[in-house]
mmCIF file of C-alpha atoms in Angstrom:
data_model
loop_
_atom_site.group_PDB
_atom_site.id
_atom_site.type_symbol
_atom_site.label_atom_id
_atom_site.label_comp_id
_atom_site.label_asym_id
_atom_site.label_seq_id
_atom_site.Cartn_x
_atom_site.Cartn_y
_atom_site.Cartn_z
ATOM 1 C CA UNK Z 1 215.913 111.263 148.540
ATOM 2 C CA UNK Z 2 212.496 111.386 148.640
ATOM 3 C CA UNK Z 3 209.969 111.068 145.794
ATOM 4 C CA UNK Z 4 207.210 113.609 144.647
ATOM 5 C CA UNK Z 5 203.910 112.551 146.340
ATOM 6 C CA UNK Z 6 201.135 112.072 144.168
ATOM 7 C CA UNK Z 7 198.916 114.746 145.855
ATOM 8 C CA UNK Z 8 199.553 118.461 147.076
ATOM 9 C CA UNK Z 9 198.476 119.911 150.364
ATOM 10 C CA UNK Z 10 196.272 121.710 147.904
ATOM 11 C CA UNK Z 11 194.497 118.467 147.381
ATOM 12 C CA UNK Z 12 194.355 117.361 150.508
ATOM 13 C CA UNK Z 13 192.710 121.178 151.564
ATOM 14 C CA UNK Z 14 190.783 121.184 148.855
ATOM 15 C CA UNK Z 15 188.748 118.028 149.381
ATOM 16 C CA UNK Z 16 188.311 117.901 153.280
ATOM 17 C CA UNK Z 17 189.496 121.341 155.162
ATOM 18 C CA UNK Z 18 191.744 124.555 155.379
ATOM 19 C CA UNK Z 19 194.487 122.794 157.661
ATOM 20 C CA UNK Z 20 196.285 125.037 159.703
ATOM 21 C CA UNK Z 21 200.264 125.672 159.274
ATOM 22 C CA UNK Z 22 201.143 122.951 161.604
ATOM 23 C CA UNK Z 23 199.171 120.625 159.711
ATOM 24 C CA UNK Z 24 200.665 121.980 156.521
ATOM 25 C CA UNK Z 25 204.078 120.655 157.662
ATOM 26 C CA UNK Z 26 202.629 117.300 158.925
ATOM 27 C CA UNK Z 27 200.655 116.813 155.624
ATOM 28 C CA UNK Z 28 203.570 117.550 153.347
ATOM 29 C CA UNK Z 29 205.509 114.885 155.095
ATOM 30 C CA UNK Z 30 202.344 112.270 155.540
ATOM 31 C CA UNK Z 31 201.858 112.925 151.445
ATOM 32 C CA UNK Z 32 205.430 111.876 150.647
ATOM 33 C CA UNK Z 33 205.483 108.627 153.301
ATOM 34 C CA UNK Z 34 201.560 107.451 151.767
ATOM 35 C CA UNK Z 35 202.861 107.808 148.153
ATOM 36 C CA UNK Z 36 205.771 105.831 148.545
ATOM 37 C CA UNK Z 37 203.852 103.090 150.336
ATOM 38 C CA UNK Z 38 200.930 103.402 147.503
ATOM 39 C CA UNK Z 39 204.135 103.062 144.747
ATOM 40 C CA UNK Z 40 205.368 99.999 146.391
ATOM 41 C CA UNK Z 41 202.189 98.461 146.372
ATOM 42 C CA UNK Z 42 201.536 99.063 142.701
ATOM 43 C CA UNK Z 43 205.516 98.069 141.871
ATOM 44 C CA UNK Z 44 203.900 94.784 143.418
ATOM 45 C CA UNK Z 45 200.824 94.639 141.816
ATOM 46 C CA UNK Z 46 202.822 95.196 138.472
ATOM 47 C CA UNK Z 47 200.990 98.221 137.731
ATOM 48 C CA UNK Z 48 203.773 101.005 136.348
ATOM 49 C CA UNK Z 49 204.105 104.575 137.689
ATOM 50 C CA UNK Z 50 203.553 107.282 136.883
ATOM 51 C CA UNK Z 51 199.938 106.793 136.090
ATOM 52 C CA UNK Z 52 199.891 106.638 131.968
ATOM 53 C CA UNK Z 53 195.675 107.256 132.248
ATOM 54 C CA UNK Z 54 193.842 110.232 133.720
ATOM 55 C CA UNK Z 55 191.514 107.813 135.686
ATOM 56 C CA UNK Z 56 194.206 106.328 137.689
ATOM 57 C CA UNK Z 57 195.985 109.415 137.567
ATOM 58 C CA UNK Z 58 192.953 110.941 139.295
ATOM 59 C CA UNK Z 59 192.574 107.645 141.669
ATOM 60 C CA UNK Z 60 196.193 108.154 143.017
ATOM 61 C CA UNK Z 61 194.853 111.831 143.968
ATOM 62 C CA UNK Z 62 192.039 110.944 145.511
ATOM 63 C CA UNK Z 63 193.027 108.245 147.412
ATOM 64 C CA UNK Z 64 196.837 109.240 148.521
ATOM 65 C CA UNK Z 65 194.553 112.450 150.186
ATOM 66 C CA UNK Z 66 192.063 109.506 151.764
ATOM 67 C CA UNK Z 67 195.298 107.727 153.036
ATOM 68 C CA UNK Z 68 196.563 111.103 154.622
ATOM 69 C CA UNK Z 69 193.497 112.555 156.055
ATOM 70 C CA UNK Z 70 192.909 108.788 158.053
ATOM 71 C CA UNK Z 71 195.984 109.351 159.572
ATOM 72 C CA UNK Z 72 195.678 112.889 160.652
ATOM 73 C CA UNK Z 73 192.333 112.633 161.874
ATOM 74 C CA UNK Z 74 193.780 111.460 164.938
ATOM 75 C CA UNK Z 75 194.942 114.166 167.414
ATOM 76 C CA UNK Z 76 198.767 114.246 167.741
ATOM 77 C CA UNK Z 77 198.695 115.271 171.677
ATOM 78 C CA UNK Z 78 196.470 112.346 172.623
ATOM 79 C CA UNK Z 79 197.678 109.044 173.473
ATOM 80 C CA UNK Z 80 197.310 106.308 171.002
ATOM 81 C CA UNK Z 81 193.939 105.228 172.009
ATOM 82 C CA UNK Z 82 190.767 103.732 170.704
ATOM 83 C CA UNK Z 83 188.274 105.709 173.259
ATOM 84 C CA UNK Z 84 188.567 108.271 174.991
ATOM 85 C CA UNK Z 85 186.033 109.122 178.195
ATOM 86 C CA UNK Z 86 185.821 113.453 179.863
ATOM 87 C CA UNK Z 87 182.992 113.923 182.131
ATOM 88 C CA UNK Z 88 181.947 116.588 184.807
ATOM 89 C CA UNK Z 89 179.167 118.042 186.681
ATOM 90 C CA UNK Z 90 177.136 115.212 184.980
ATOM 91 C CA UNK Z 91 177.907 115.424 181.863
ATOM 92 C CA UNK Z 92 180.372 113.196 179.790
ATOM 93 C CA UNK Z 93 182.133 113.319 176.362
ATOM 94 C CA UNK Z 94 182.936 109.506 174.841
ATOM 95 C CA UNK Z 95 184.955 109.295 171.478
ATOM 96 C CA UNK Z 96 186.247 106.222 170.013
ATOM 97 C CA UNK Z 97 188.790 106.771 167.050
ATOM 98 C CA UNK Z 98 188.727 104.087 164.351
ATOM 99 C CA UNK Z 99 192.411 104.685 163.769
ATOM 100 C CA UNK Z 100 193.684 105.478 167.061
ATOM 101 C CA UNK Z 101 197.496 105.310 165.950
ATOM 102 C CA UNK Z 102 196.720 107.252 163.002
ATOM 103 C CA UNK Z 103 198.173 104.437 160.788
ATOM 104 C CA UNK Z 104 198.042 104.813 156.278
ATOM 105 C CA UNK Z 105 196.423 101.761 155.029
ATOM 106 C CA UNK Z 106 194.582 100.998 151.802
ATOM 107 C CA UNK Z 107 191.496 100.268 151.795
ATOM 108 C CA UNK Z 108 189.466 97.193 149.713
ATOM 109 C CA UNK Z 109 187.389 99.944 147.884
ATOM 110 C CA UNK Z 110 191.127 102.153 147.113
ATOM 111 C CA UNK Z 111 193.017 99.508 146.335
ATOM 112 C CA UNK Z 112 190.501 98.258 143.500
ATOM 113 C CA UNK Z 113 190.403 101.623 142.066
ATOM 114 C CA UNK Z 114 193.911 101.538 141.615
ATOM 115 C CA UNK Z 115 193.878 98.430 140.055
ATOM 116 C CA UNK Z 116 195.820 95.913 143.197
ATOM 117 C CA UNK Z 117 194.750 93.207 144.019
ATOM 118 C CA UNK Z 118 192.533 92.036 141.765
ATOM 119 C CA UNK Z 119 192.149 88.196 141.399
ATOM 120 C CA UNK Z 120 192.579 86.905 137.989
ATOM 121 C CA UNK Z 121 191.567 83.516 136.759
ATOM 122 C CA UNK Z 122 193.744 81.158 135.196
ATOM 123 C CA UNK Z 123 194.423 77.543 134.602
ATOM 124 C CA UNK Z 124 197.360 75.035 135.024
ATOM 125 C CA UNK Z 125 197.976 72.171 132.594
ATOM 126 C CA UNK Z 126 198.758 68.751 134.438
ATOM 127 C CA UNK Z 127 202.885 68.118 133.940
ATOM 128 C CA UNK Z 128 201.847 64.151 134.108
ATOM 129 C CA UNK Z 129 199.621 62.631 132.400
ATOM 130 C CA UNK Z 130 197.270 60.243 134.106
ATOM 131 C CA UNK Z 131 199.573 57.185 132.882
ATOM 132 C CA UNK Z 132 202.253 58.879 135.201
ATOM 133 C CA UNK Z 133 204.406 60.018 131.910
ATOM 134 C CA UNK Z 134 205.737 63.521 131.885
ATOM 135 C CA UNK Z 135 204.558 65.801 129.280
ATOM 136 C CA UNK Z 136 207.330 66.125 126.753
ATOM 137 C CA UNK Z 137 206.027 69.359 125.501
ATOM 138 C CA UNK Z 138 205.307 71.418 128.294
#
């Protein structure tokens, strides 16, 4: 079973390019796989889903499109490579892919505004006191 992504190929379109039908297929399934990872990081983050605000509902939008569109920006008949050198009759063609395996990964600036991985600041109260006697009322 597989859960309802949290963007549509209309979304995806909409805020990069017209993708052609055989991106349409790859995008639906890319969608699903990038929510579910995006759901188990909130579920670990302690941050409940389905979004109960429009901001975040409009974050998970935005940035399960970003997660998608890294991944299919690489080419699916090249190898997995990180450059990529043509040349002839003098001239050459150089292209280095920053995701050359096309893989879905949050970002620092994506996963802030979704609300993981923030650091929080707390304190600890000593369990012994500095005679060495436990703290009866912890």
């Amino acid at each position: 079973m597989s859960m309802k992504p949290f963007a549509t190929v209309t979304d995806l379109s909409d805020g990069w390019r017209t993708l052609t039908t055989d991106e349409l297929a790859r995008a639906t399934s890319l969608l699903v796989r990038a929510s579910a990872m995006i759901a188990s990081e909130l579920d670990r983050a302690g941050i409940s889903w389905p979004p109960t605000t429009e901001p975040l509902a409009t974050n998970l939008v935005t940035v399960t499109c970003d997660v998608v569109r890294r991944a299919m920006s690489v080419p699916t008949d090249f190898q997995p490579v990180s450059q990529y050198t043509q040349s002839a009759v003098g001239y050459s063609e150089t292209m280095a892919y920053s995701n050359p395996n096309g893989d879905m990964y949050l970002t620092a600036q994506e996963k802030s505004s979704l609300g993981i991985g923030r650091q929080r600041m707390g304190f600890m109260r000593p369990h012994i006191r500095p005679g060495g006697e436990e703290v009866a009322d912890w």
